[in-house]
PDB file of C-alpha atoms in Angstrom:
ATOM      1  CA  MET L 179     -11.219 -19.270  55.649  1.00 62.00           C
ATOM      2  CA  LYS L 180     -13.026 -21.110  52.863  1.00 60.00           C
ATOM      3  CA  LYS L 181     -15.312 -18.127  52.412  1.00 61.00           C
ATOM      4  CA  ILE L 182     -12.340 -15.783  52.067  1.00 64.00           C
ATOM      5  CA  ILE L 183     -10.721 -18.064  49.489  1.00 63.00           C
ATOM      6  CA  LYS L 184     -14.003 -18.294  47.613  1.00 59.00           C
ATOM      7  CA  ASN L 185     -14.361 -14.509  47.556  1.00 59.00           C
ATOM      8  CA  VAL L 186     -10.769 -14.100  46.387  1.00 57.00           C
ATOM      9  CA  MET L 187     -11.371 -16.590  43.577  1.00 61.00           C
ATOM     10  CA  ILE L 188     -14.543 -14.772  42.528  1.00 64.00           C
ATOM     11  CA  ILE L 189     -12.677 -11.462  42.457  1.00 63.00           C
ATOM     12  CA  PHE L 190      -9.789 -13.058  40.542  1.00 54.00           C
ATOM     13  CA  LEU L 191     -12.078 -14.640  37.933  1.00 55.00           C
ATOM     14  CA  THR L 192     -14.038 -11.389  37.612  1.00 59.00           C
ATOM     15  CA  VAL L 193     -10.823  -9.461  36.932  1.00 54.00           C
ATOM     16  CA  ILE L 194      -9.730 -12.047  34.346  1.00 58.00           C
ATOM     17  CA  PHE L 195     -13.171 -11.882  32.720  1.00 52.00           C
ATOM     18  CA  LEU L 196     -13.038  -8.087  32.538  1.00 50.00           C
ATOM     19  CA  ILE L 197      -9.526  -8.193  31.060  1.00 54.00           C
ATOM     20  CA  VAL L 198     -10.644 -10.671  28.384  1.00 51.00           C
ATOM     21  CA  ILE L 199     -13.728  -8.585  27.582  1.00 56.00           C
ATOM     22  CA  GLY L 200     -11.639  -5.425  27.484  1.00 52.00           C
ATOM     23  CA  PHE L 201      -9.123  -7.052  25.153  1.00 49.00           C
ATOM     24  CA  ALA L 202     -11.917  -8.308  22.873  1.00 50.00           C
ATOM     25  CA  VAL L 203     -13.480  -4.835  22.754  1.00 47.00           C
ATOM     26  CA  LEU L 204     -10.066  -3.329  21.961  1.00 48.00           C
ATOM     27  CA  LEU L 205      -9.600  -5.782  19.073  1.00 50.00           C
ATOM     28  CA  LEU L 206     -13.052  -4.925  17.746  1.00 49.00           C
ATOM     29  CA  ILE L 207     -12.254  -1.210  17.888  1.00 49.00           C
ATOM     30  CA  MET L 208      -8.897  -1.732  16.155  1.00 53.00           C
ATOM     31  CA  ASN L 209     -10.533  -3.881  13.475  1.00 57.00           C
ATOM     32  CA  TYR L 210     -13.224  -1.267  12.899  1.00 55.00           C
ATOM     33  CA  LYS L 211     -10.636   1.515  12.628  1.00 62.00           C
ATOM     34  CA  ASN L 212      -8.566  -0.512  10.165  1.00 64.00           C
ATOM     35  CA  LYS L 213     -11.591  -1.216   7.980  1.00 65.00           C
ATOM     36  CA  ASN L 214     -12.564   2.458   8.098  1.00 67.00           C
ATOM     37  CA  TYR L 215      -9.049   3.873   8.272  1.00 72.00           C
ATOM     38  CA  TRP L 216      -9.808   6.826   6.005  1.00 62.00           C
ATOM     39  CA  LYS L 217     -12.042   8.236   8.760  1.00 70.00           C
ATOM     40  CA  TYR L 218      -9.161   8.252  11.257  1.00 70.00           C
ATOM     41  CA  SER L 219      -6.137   9.224   9.173  1.00 72.00           C
ATOM     42  CA  ASP L 220      -6.163  12.867  10.323  1.00 84.00           C
ATOM     43  CA  ALA L 221      -5.321  14.207   6.876  1.00 87.00           C
ATOM     44  CA  LYS L 222      -4.008  17.776   7.045  1.00 90.00           C
ATOM     45  CA  GLY L 223      -3.720  18.983   3.459  1.00 92.00           C
ATOM     46  CA  LYS L 224      -6.717  19.687   1.230  1.00 95.00           C
ATOM     47  CA  ILE L 225      -5.514  17.268  -1.443  1.00 96.00           C
ATOM     48  CA  GLU L 226      -4.510  14.651   1.121  1.00 96.00           C
ATOM     49  CA  ALA L 227      -7.959  14.891   2.716  1.00 95.00           C
ATOM     50  CA  LYS L 228      -9.774  14.655  -0.618  1.00 96.00           C
ATOM     51  CA  TYR L 229      -8.037  11.475  -1.728  1.00 97.00           C
ATOM     52  CA  THR L 230      -8.009   9.906   1.725  1.00 96.00           C
ATOM     53  CA  ALA L 231     -11.810   9.895   1.650  1.00 94.00           C
ATOM     54  CA  LEU L 232     -13.688   7.306  -0.375  1.00 94.00           C
ATOM     55  CA  GLY L 233     -14.097   8.168  -4.044  1.00 95.00           C
ATOM     56  CA  PRO L 234     -17.363   8.474  -5.976  1.00 95.00           C
ATOM     57  CA  CYS L 235     -17.496   4.945  -7.430  1.00 95.00           C
ATOM     58  CA  GLU L 236     -19.397   2.019  -5.971  1.00 96.00           C
ATOM     59  CA  VAL L 237     -17.109  -0.995  -5.842  1.00 96.00           C
ATOM     60  CA  SER L 238     -17.534  -4.653  -6.784  1.00 96.00           C
ATOM     61  CA  PHE L 239     -15.308  -7.666  -6.157  1.00 95.00           C
ATOM     62  CA  LEU L 240     -14.106 -10.645  -8.192  1.00 94.00           C
ATOM     63  CA  GLU L 241     -12.186 -13.664  -6.905  1.00 95.00           C
ATOM     64  CA  ALA L 242     -10.531 -16.288  -9.101  1.00 95.00           C
ATOM     65  CA  GLU L 243      -8.622 -19.393  -8.074  1.00 94.00           C
ATOM     66  CA  ASP L 244      -5.178 -20.103  -9.504  1.00 92.00           C
ATOM     67  CA  GLU L 245      -4.491 -23.655  -8.365  1.00 87.00           C
ATOM     68  CA  GLY L 246      -0.949 -24.945  -8.193  1.00 88.00           C
ATOM     69  CA  THR L 247       0.596 -21.533  -7.534  1.00 93.00           C
ATOM     70  CA  ALA L 248       2.103 -20.115  -4.355  1.00 89.00           C
ATOM     71  CA  TRP L 249      -0.407 -17.265  -4.404  1.00 92.00           C
ATOM     72  CA  GLY L 250      -3.511 -19.435  -4.792  1.00 92.00           C
ATOM     73  CA  LYS L 251      -5.964 -16.917  -6.156  1.00 96.00           C
ATOM     74  CA  TYR L 252      -6.478 -13.408  -7.459  1.00 97.00           C
ATOM     75  CA  GLU L 253      -8.701 -10.759  -5.906  1.00 97.00           C
ATOM     76  CA  VAL L 254      -9.937  -7.851  -7.990  1.00 98.00           C
ATOM     77  CA  TRP L 255     -11.781  -4.742  -6.823  1.00 97.00           C
ATOM     78  CA  TYR L 256     -13.265  -2.504  -9.483  1.00 97.00           C
ATOM     79  CA  PRO L 257     -15.927   0.177 -10.148  1.00 96.00           C
ATOM     80  CA  SER L 258     -19.327  -1.537 -10.239  1.00 95.00           C
ATOM     81  CA  LYS L 259     -20.423   0.285 -13.396  1.00 92.00           C
ATOM     82  CA  ILE L 260     -17.478  -1.016 -15.410  1.00 91.00           C
ATOM     83  CA  GLN L 261     -19.681  -2.688 -18.040  1.00 81.00           C
ATOM     84  CA  ALA L 262     -22.072   0.216 -18.438  1.00 80.00           C
ATOM     85  CA  ALA L 263     -19.348   2.820 -18.852  1.00 71.00           C
ATOM     86  CA  ASP L 264     -17.836   3.685 -22.235  1.00 79.00           C
ATOM     87  CA  SER L 265     -14.443   4.448 -20.743  1.00 87.00           C
ATOM     88  CA  VAL L 266     -11.475   2.265 -19.791  1.00 94.00           C
ATOM     89  CA  TYR L 267     -10.062   2.065 -16.287  1.00 97.00           C
ATOM     90  CA  PRO L 268      -6.433   2.263 -15.128  1.00 98.00           C
ATOM     91  CA  LEU L 269      -5.079  -0.736 -13.235  1.00 98.00           C
ATOM     92  CA  VAL L 270      -3.112  -0.908  -9.981  1.00 98.00           C
ATOM     93  CA  VAL L 271      -1.364  -4.120  -8.894  1.00 98.00           C
ATOM     94  CA  MET L 272      -0.796  -4.554  -5.149  1.00 98.00           C
ATOM     95  CA  ALA L 273       2.183  -6.533  -3.758  1.00 97.00           C
ATOM     96  CA  ASN L 274       1.721  -8.053  -0.291  1.00 96.00           C
ATOM     97  CA  GLY L 275       3.775  -7.287   2.781  1.00 93.00           C
ATOM     98  CA  THR L 276       5.009 -10.091   5.024  1.00 94.00           C
ATOM     99  CA  GLY L 277       2.056 -11.826   6.646  1.00 91.00           C
ATOM    100  CA  VAL L 278      -0.408  -9.444   5.016  1.00 92.00           C
ATOM    101  CA  LYS L 279      -2.177 -11.135   2.100  1.00 94.00           C
ATOM    102  CA  ALA L 280      -4.645  -9.231  -0.049  1.00 92.00           C
ATOM    103  CA  SER L 281      -7.549 -10.688   1.929  1.00 92.00           C
ATOM    104  CA  LYS L 282      -6.216  -8.939   5.039  1.00 92.00           C
ATOM    105  CA  TYR L 283      -6.342  -5.410   3.645  1.00 90.00           C
ATOM    106  CA  LYS L 284      -9.419  -5.430   1.438  1.00 93.00           C
ATOM    107  CA  GLU L 285     -10.346  -1.931   2.559  1.00 93.00           C
ATOM    108  CA  VAL L 286      -7.230  -0.492   0.872  1.00 94.00           C
ATOM    109  CA  PHE L 287      -8.203  -2.120  -2.436  1.00 95.00           C
ATOM    110  CA  GLU L 288     -11.779  -0.943  -2.060  1.00 95.00           C
ATOM    111  CA  HIS L 289     -10.674   2.613  -1.331  1.00 96.00           C
ATOM    112  CA  LEU L 290      -8.479   2.797  -4.419  1.00 97.00           C
ATOM    113  CA  ALA L 291     -11.166   1.196  -6.609  1.00 97.00           C
ATOM    114  CA  SER L 292     -13.647   3.821  -5.403  1.00 97.00           C
ATOM    115  CA  TRP L 293     -11.513   6.386  -7.230  1.00 97.00           C
ATOM    116  CA  GLY L 294     -11.978   4.632 -10.551  1.00 96.00           C
ATOM    117  CA  PHE L 295      -9.203   2.052 -10.596  1.00 98.00           C
ATOM    118  CA  ILE L 296      -9.203  -1.675 -11.180  1.00 98.00           C
ATOM    119  CA  VAL L 297      -7.099  -3.056  -8.314  1.00 98.00           C
ATOM    120  CA  VAL L 298      -5.718  -6.596  -8.199  1.00 98.00           C
ATOM    121  CA  GLY L 299      -3.893  -8.616  -5.560  1.00 97.00           C
ATOM    122  CA  ASN L 300      -3.350 -12.200  -4.478  1.00 97.00           C
ATOM    123  CA  GLU L 301      -2.580 -14.375  -1.460  1.00 96.00           C
ATOM    124  CA  ASP L 302       1.191 -14.601  -1.862  1.00 96.00           C
ATOM    125  CA  ASP L 303       3.265 -14.764   1.342  1.00 93.00           C
ATOM    126  CA  ASN L 304       6.498 -14.182  -0.572  1.00 93.00           C
ATOM    127  CA  SER L 305       5.934 -11.279  -2.939  1.00 96.00           C
ATOM    128  CA  ARG L 306       9.527  -9.998  -2.948  1.00 96.00           C
ATOM    129  CA  SER L 307      10.585 -11.366  -6.345  1.00 96.00           C
ATOM    130  CA  GLY L 308       7.717  -9.675  -8.165  1.00 96.00           C
ATOM    131  CA  GLU L 309       6.640 -13.000  -9.679  1.00 97.00           C
ATOM    132  CA  SER L 310       3.184 -13.067  -8.114  1.00 97.00           C
ATOM    133  CA  SER L 311       2.592  -9.422  -9.034  1.00 98.00           C
ATOM    134  CA  ALA L 312       3.526 -10.263 -12.620  1.00 98.00           C
ATOM    135  CA  ALA L 313       0.965 -13.091 -12.508  1.00 97.00           C
ATOM    136  CA  SER L 314      -1.701 -10.727 -11.130  1.00 98.00           C
ATOM    137  CA  LEU L 315      -1.029  -8.300 -13.963  1.00 98.00           C
ATOM    138  CA  ASP L 316      -1.193 -11.077 -16.566  1.00 98.00           C
ATOM    139  CA  PHE L 317      -4.476 -12.277 -15.071  1.00 98.00           C
ATOM    140  CA  VAL L 318      -6.210  -8.918 -15.473  1.00 98.00           C
ATOM    141  CA  LEU L 319      -4.707  -8.426 -18.927  1.00 98.00           C
ATOM    142  CA  SER L 320      -6.178 -11.805 -19.905  1.00 97.00           C
ATOM    143  CA  LEU L 321      -9.604 -10.663 -18.681  1.00 97.00           C
ATOM    144  CA  ASN L 322      -9.237  -7.593 -20.856  1.00 97.00           C
ATOM    145  CA  GLU L 323      -8.849  -9.890 -23.882  1.00 96.00           C
ATOM    146  CA  ASP L 324     -11.667 -12.274 -22.907  1.00 96.00           C
ATOM    147  CA  LYS L 325     -14.920 -11.478 -24.733  1.00 94.00           C
ATOM    148  CA  ASN L 326     -16.864 -13.323 -22.033  1.00 94.00           C
ATOM    149  CA  SER L 327     -15.411 -11.223 -19.239  1.00 94.00           C
ATOM    150  CA  ASP L 328     -16.926  -8.106 -17.671  1.00 92.00           C
ATOM    151  CA  PHE L 329     -13.459  -6.615 -18.083  1.00 95.00           C
ATOM    152  CA  PHE L 330     -13.299  -7.141 -21.849  1.00 95.00           C
ATOM    153  CA  GLY L 331     -11.794  -4.008 -23.358  1.00 95.00           C
ATOM    154  CA  LYS L 332     -12.159  -2.127 -20.057  1.00 96.00           C
ATOM    155  CA  VAL L 333      -8.541  -2.107 -18.844  1.00 97.00           C
ATOM    156  CA  ASP L 334      -6.467   0.949 -19.711  1.00 97.00           C
ATOM    157  CA  VAL L 335      -3.301  -0.990 -20.528  1.00 97.00           C
ATOM    158  CA  LYS L 336      -1.375   2.244 -21.072  1.00 97.00           C
ATOM    159  CA  ASN L 337      -1.960   3.295 -17.469  1.00 98.00           C
ATOM    160  CA  VAL L 338      -0.891   0.575 -15.061  1.00 98.00           C
ATOM    161  CA  GLY L 339       0.610   1.207 -11.626  1.00 98.00           C
ATOM    162  CA  ILE L 340       1.950  -0.951  -8.832  1.00 98.00           C
ATOM    163  CA  ALA L 341       2.126  -0.471  -5.072  1.00 98.00           C
ATOM    164  CA  GLY L 342       3.583  -2.443  -2.198  1.00 97.00           C
ATOM    165  CA  HIS L 343       4.308  -2.235   1.510  1.00 97.00           C
ATOM    166  CA  SER L 344       7.406  -3.619   3.268  1.00 96.00           C
ATOM    167  CA  GLN L 345       8.285  -6.899   1.489  1.00 96.00           C
ATOM    168  CA  GLY L 346       5.623  -5.838  -0.994  1.00 97.00           C
ATOM    169  CA  ALA L 347       7.556  -2.669  -1.749  1.00 97.00           C
ATOM    170  CA  VAL L 348      10.553  -4.843  -2.644  1.00 97.00           C
ATOM    171  CA  GLY L 349       8.208  -6.975  -4.766  1.00 97.00           C
ATOM    172  CA  ALA L 350       6.715  -3.928  -6.492  1.00 98.00           C
ATOM    173  CA  ILE L 351      10.159  -2.631  -7.454  1.00 98.00           C
ATOM    174  CA  ASN L 352      11.269  -6.063  -8.682  1.00 98.00           C
ATOM    175  CA  ALA L 353       8.024  -6.525 -10.616  1.00 98.00           C
ATOM    176  CA  VAL L 354       8.866  -3.369 -12.577  1.00 98.00           C
ATOM    177  CA  THR L 355      12.599  -3.953 -13.010  1.00 97.00           C
ATOM    178  CA  GLY L 356      12.882  -7.753 -13.162  1.00 96.00           C
ATOM    179  CA  GLN L 357       9.710  -9.285 -14.603  1.00 97.00           C
ATOM    180  CA  LYS L 358       8.896  -9.697 -18.308  1.00 97.00           C
ATOM    181  CA  ASN L 359       5.725  -7.597 -18.116  1.00 97.00           C
ATOM    182  CA  GLY L 360       7.503  -4.849 -16.150  1.00 97.00           C
ATOM    183  CA  PRO L 361       7.328  -2.391 -19.093  1.00 97.00           C
ATOM    184  CA  TYR L 362       3.542  -2.163 -18.625  1.00 98.00           C
ATOM    185  CA  TYR L 363       3.970  -0.115 -15.453  1.00 98.00           C
ATOM    186  CA  LYS L 364       3.757   3.650 -15.555  1.00 98.00           C
ATOM    187  CA  ALA L 365       4.104   4.552 -11.828  1.00 98.00           C
ATOM    188  CA  VAL L 366       5.114   2.870  -8.572  1.00 98.00           C
ATOM    189  CA  PHE L 367       4.398   3.499  -4.887  1.00 98.00           C
ATOM    190  CA  ALA L 368       6.692   1.839  -2.331  1.00 98.00           C
ATOM    191  CA  ALA L 369       5.939   2.074   1.395  1.00 98.00           C
ATOM    192  CA  SER L 370       8.480   1.111   4.081  1.00 97.00           C
ATOM    193  CA  THR L 371      10.762  -0.684   1.635  1.00 97.00           C
ATOM    194  CA  THR L 372      13.001  -3.181   3.433  1.00 96.00           C
ATOM    195  CA  SER L 373      16.464  -1.624   3.735  1.00 94.00           C
ATOM    196  CA  SER L 374      19.514  -2.963   1.926  1.00 91.00           C
ATOM    197  CA  VAL L 375      21.093  -3.950   5.263  1.00 90.00           C
ATOM    198  CA  LEU L 376      18.156  -6.213   6.073  1.00 88.00           C
ATOM    199  CA  THR L 377      17.870  -7.626   2.555  1.00 90.00           C
ATOM    200  CA  LYS L 378      21.460  -8.865   2.747  1.00 86.00           C
ATOM    201  CA  VAL L 379      20.545 -10.762   5.924  1.00 85.00           C
ATOM    202  CA  LEU L 380      17.311 -12.115   4.467  1.00 89.00           C
ATOM    203  CA  GLY L 381      18.859 -13.411   1.235  1.00 87.00           C
ATOM    204  CA  ASP L 382      19.552 -12.627  -2.411  1.00 86.00           C
ATOM    205  CA  GLU L 383      15.903 -12.840  -3.472  1.00 88.00           C
ATOM    206  CA  TRP L 384      15.162  -9.801  -1.276  1.00 94.00           C
ATOM    207  CA  GLU L 385      17.563  -7.565  -3.176  1.00 95.00           C
ATOM    208  CA  TYR L 386      16.344  -4.793  -5.482  1.00 96.00           C
ATOM    209  CA  ASP L 387      17.937  -2.123  -7.658  1.00 96.00           C
ATOM    210  CA  LEU L 388      16.196   1.230  -7.918  1.00 97.00           C
ATOM    211  CA  SER L 389      18.763   2.481 -10.422  1.00 96.00           C
ATOM    212  CA  LYS L 390      16.939   0.301 -12.973  1.00 97.00           C
ATOM    213  CA  LEU L 391      13.678   2.177 -12.370  1.00 96.00           C
ATOM    214  CA  ASN L 392      12.607   4.556 -15.126  1.00 95.00           C
ATOM    215  CA  ILE L 393       9.039   5.370 -14.071  1.00 98.00           C
ATOM    216  CA  PRO L 394       7.733   7.837 -11.437  1.00 98.00           C
ATOM    217  CA  CYS L 395       8.334   6.504  -7.915  1.00 98.00           C
ATOM    218  CA  PHE L 396       6.895   7.628  -4.570  1.00 98.00           C
ATOM    219  CA  LEU L 397       8.815   6.345  -1.527  1.00 98.00           C
ATOM    220  CA  VAL L 398       7.365   6.641   1.997  1.00 98.00           C
ATOM    221  CA  ALA L 399       8.117   5.377   5.492  1.00 98.00           C
ATOM    222  CA  GLY L 400       7.143   6.129   9.079  1.00 97.00           C
ATOM    223  CA  THR L 401       9.055   7.924  11.829  1.00 96.00           C
ATOM    224  CA  GLY L 402       8.126   5.262  14.411  1.00 95.00           C
ATOM    225  CA  ASN L 403      10.798   3.000  15.853  1.00 94.00           C
ATOM    226  CA  ALA L 404      10.128  -0.149  13.802  1.00 95.00           C
ATOM    227  CA  ASP L 405      10.623   1.736  10.539  1.00 96.00           C
ATOM    228  CA  ALA L 406      13.124   4.389  11.629  1.00 92.00           C
ATOM    229  CA  GLY L 407      15.167   2.466  14.181  1.00 91.00           C
ATOM    230  CA  THR L 408      17.976   4.312  15.952  1.00 86.00           C
ATOM    231  CA  ALA L 409      20.884   3.633  13.590  1.00 84.00           C
ATOM    232  CA  GLY L 410      22.335   6.684  11.889  1.00 78.00           C
ATOM    233  CA  GLY L 411      23.579   4.824   8.814  1.00 78.00           C
ATOM    234  CA  ARG L 412      24.026   1.514   7.038  1.00 80.00           C
ATOM    235  CA  THR L 413      27.253   0.688   8.872  1.00 78.00           C
ATOM    236  CA  ALA L 414      25.701   0.813  12.332  1.00 75.00           C
ATOM    237  CA  GLY L 415      25.710  -2.618  13.949  1.00 70.00           C
ATOM    238  CA  GLU L 416      22.664  -2.015  16.102  1.00 78.00           C
ATOM    239  CA  GLY L 417      19.360  -0.176  15.931  1.00 81.00           C
ATOM    240  CA  GLN L 418      18.605  -0.765  12.263  1.00 89.00           C
ATOM    241  CA  GLY L 419      14.959  -0.149  11.420  1.00 93.00           C
ATOM    242  CA  ILE L 420      13.068  -1.720   8.542  1.00 94.00           C
ATOM    243  CA  CYS L 421      13.117   1.480   6.479  1.00 95.00           C
ATOM    244  CA  PRO L 422      15.220   4.112   8.277  1.00 96.00           C
ATOM    245  CA  LEU L 423      15.845   7.597   6.931  1.00 96.00           C
ATOM    246  CA  TRP L 424      19.296   6.691   5.629  1.00 95.00           C
ATOM    247  CA  SER L 425      17.740   3.881   3.553  1.00 95.00           C
ATOM    248  CA  LEU L 426      14.979   6.128   2.234  1.00 96.00           C
ATOM    249  CA  ASN L 427      17.600   8.676   1.187  1.00 96.00           C
ATOM    250  CA  GLU L 428      19.749   5.954  -0.377  1.00 96.00           C
ATOM    251  CA  ASN L 429      16.814   4.629  -2.390  1.00 97.00           C
ATOM    252  CA  PHE L 430      15.760   8.100  -3.503  1.00 98.00           C
ATOM    253  CA  GLU L 431      19.274   8.918  -4.714  1.00 97.00           C
ATOM    254  CA  ALA L 432      19.528   5.570  -6.541  1.00 97.00           C
ATOM    255  CA  ILE L 433      16.653   6.568  -8.836  1.00 97.00           C
ATOM    256  CA  SER L 434      17.755   8.574 -11.843  1.00 96.00           C
ATOM    257  CA  ASP L 435      17.167  12.333 -11.656  1.00 95.00           C
ATOM    258  CA  THR L 436      15.563  12.072 -15.081  1.00 95.00           C
ATOM    259  CA  THR L 437      12.684  10.223 -13.414  1.00 96.00           C
ATOM    260  CA  ASP L 438       9.969  11.845 -11.291  1.00 97.00           C
ATOM    261  CA  LYS L 439      10.507  10.805  -7.685  1.00 98.00           C
ATOM    262  CA  VAL L 440       9.300  11.794  -4.229  1.00 98.00           C
ATOM    263  CA  MET L 441      10.239  10.620  -0.749  1.00 98.00           C
ATOM    264  CA  ALA L 442       8.586  11.496   2.570  1.00 98.00           C
ATOM    265  CA  ARG L 443       8.109  10.167   6.091  1.00 98.00           C
ATOM    266  CA  ARG L 444       4.741  10.112   7.878  1.00 97.00           C
ATOM    267  CA  VAL L 445       5.095  11.769  11.267  1.00 96.00           C
ATOM    268  CA  GLY L 446       4.099   9.673  14.277  1.00 94.00           C
ATOM    269  CA  LYS L 447       3.313   6.550  12.258  1.00 95.00           C
ATOM    270  CA  ASP L 448       5.215   3.281  12.224  1.00 94.00           C
ATOM    271  CA  HIS L 449       5.869   0.385   9.893  1.00 94.00           C
ATOM    272  CA  GLY L 450       2.471  -1.279  10.187  1.00 91.00           C
ATOM    273  CA  ASP L 451       0.655   2.023   9.716  1.00 92.00           C
ATOM    274  CA  MET L 452       2.136   2.861   6.331  1.00 92.00           C
ATOM    275  CA  LEU L 453      -0.113   0.482   4.404  1.00 88.00           C
ATOM    276  CA  ARG L 454      -3.101   2.662   5.264  1.00 90.00           C
ATOM    277  CA  TYR L 455      -1.956   6.047   6.528  1.00 91.00           C
ATOM    278  CA  ALA L 456      -0.101   7.082   3.379  1.00 94.00           C
ATOM    279  CA  ASP L 457      -3.144   6.139   1.308  1.00 93.00           C
ATOM    280  CA  GLY L 458      -4.352   9.679   0.572  1.00 95.00           C
ATOM    281  CA  TYR L 459      -1.164  10.657  -1.211  1.00 97.00           C
ATOM    282  CA  MET L 460      -0.756   7.190  -2.749  1.00 97.00           C
ATOM    283  CA  THR L 461      -4.184   7.654  -4.320  1.00 98.00           C
ATOM    284  CA  ALA L 462      -3.255  11.173  -5.454  1.00 98.00           C
ATOM    285  CA  TRP L 463      -0.023   9.792  -6.969  1.00 98.00           C
ATOM    286  CA  PHE L 464      -1.927   7.278  -9.091  1.00 98.00           C
ATOM    287  CA  MET L 465      -4.711   9.755  -9.863  1.00 98.00           C
ATOM    288  CA  TYR L 466      -2.122  12.061 -11.410  1.00 97.00           C
ATOM    289  CA  TYR L 467       0.051   9.551 -13.249  1.00 98.00           C
ATOM    290  CA  LEU L 468      -2.641   7.083 -14.316  1.00 98.00           C
ATOM    291  CA  ARG L 469      -5.725   9.294 -14.655  1.00 96.00           C
ATOM    292  CA  GLY L 470      -4.191  12.669 -15.517  1.00 96.00           C
ATOM    293  CA  ASP L 471      -5.793  14.399 -12.517  1.00 96.00           C
ATOM    294  CA  THR L 472      -3.951  17.735 -12.330  1.00 95.00           C
ATOM    295  CA  GLU L 473      -5.437  18.643  -8.949  1.00 96.00           C
ATOM    296  CA  ALA L 474      -3.928  15.490  -7.453  1.00 97.00           C
ATOM    297  CA  GLY L 475      -0.592  16.425  -9.013  1.00 96.00           C
ATOM    298  CA  GLN L 476      -0.507  19.661  -7.016  1.00 96.00           C
ATOM    299  CA  ALA L 477       0.422  17.570  -3.994  1.00 96.00           C
ATOM    300  CA  PHE L 478       3.840  16.910  -5.548  1.00 97.00           C
ATOM    301  CA  PHE L 479       4.646  19.574  -8.144  1.00 94.00           C
ATOM    302  CA  GLY L 480       6.112  23.050  -7.844  1.00 89.00           C
ATOM    303  CA  GLU L 481       7.422  25.204  -5.007  1.00 90.00           C
ATOM    304  CA  ASN L 482       4.012  25.102  -3.365  1.00 93.00           C
ATOM    305  CA  ALA L 483       3.541  21.336  -3.552  1.00 96.00           C
ATOM    306  CA  GLU L 484       1.112  20.509  -0.755  1.00 97.00           C
ATOM    307  CA  ILE L 485       3.172  17.733   0.788  1.00 97.00           C
ATOM    308  CA  LEU L 486       5.993  20.213   1.497  1.00 97.00           C
ATOM    309  CA  PHE L 487       3.759  22.170   3.883  1.00 96.00           C
ATOM    310  CA  ASN L 488       1.771  19.275   5.343  1.00 97.00           C
ATOM    311  CA  GLU L 489       2.609  18.761   9.033  1.00 96.00           C
ATOM    312  CA  ASN L 490       1.827  15.042   8.676  1.00 96.00           C
ATOM    313  CA  TRP L 491       5.005  14.654   6.624  1.00 97.00           C
ATOM    314  CA  GLN L 492       8.708  15.365   7.051  1.00 97.00           C
ATOM    315  CA  ASP L 493      12.072  14.617   5.399  1.00 97.00           C
ATOM    316  CA  ILE L 494      10.527  15.382   2.027  1.00 97.00           C
ATOM    317  CA  LYS L 495      12.491  15.346  -1.205  1.00 97.00           C
ATOM    318  CA  ILE L 496      10.903  16.034  -4.583  1.00 97.00           C
ATOM    319  CA  ASN L 497      12.280  15.676  -8.072  1.00 95.00           C
ATOM    320  CA  CYS L 498       9.251  16.118 -10.309  1.00 91.00           C
ATOM    321  CA  LYS L 499       8.912  17.971 -13.577  1.00 82.00           C
ATOM    322  CA  ASP L 500       5.584  19.204 -14.959  1.00 69.00           C
TER     323      ASP L 500
END
């Protein structure tokens, strides 16, 4: 009997060991895929594929403490040859999603910087007001004025964009419409923006007003359950997703028709995926509006805009004027 019990225990512990090892391997695979997400995004369109891949620039990193603030420090990714080059570089500010500080999605910053952008973020857990994004912008602008900085005179202050995911999308919108340095921004990308139904539950500081936006805006979300939910409208008492189709439509319509705007949903992707798996077109969006890249603009402009025919995307609305 003791031998049987011993054998059962050995089998049980072996199974537990294999489960733990399997789980650890799965986490390693997931971590690797996240850090190299551009290799696994399954881009369909030519433009989407081009700007999903890493760009031509080698990338360097700067970190600076900001003691006494809620966000703690700034993190900046930028083209390594910034000092040697004669040109200036457009800037993109990133607003954090809930529980996802800049240090947790470094690969997204690095990817965007590889296309010739200076990209700045911070460690804020509560980005929704836009305050920490405003501080990040001010920080890089101060480097641009500092003769002892590698960034002295290298920031293209006329071409500044902002992007955010989830709570960060709320923060990106509020940084443009509610912060003193909001007029610096020239384009915004908002992924899986928290719906107005949820913001009312979460509190006044979560609210945002897209009717105040007067710069090009690209709105995206996923078709997965966390984003889309099952509710057919804002009045539904159950099944509300974080950024359902009704909310995406509502936000799109709130933006003035005099402003360039695009909305689209990524097929088969959910809330947590939208930080990385909309990156190809996010990069194209900023390449067009901040760098004047006309090829990138072909993703969004005209009757043959690539995104309209890309099977990765659905529920597309475009109001863009060449």
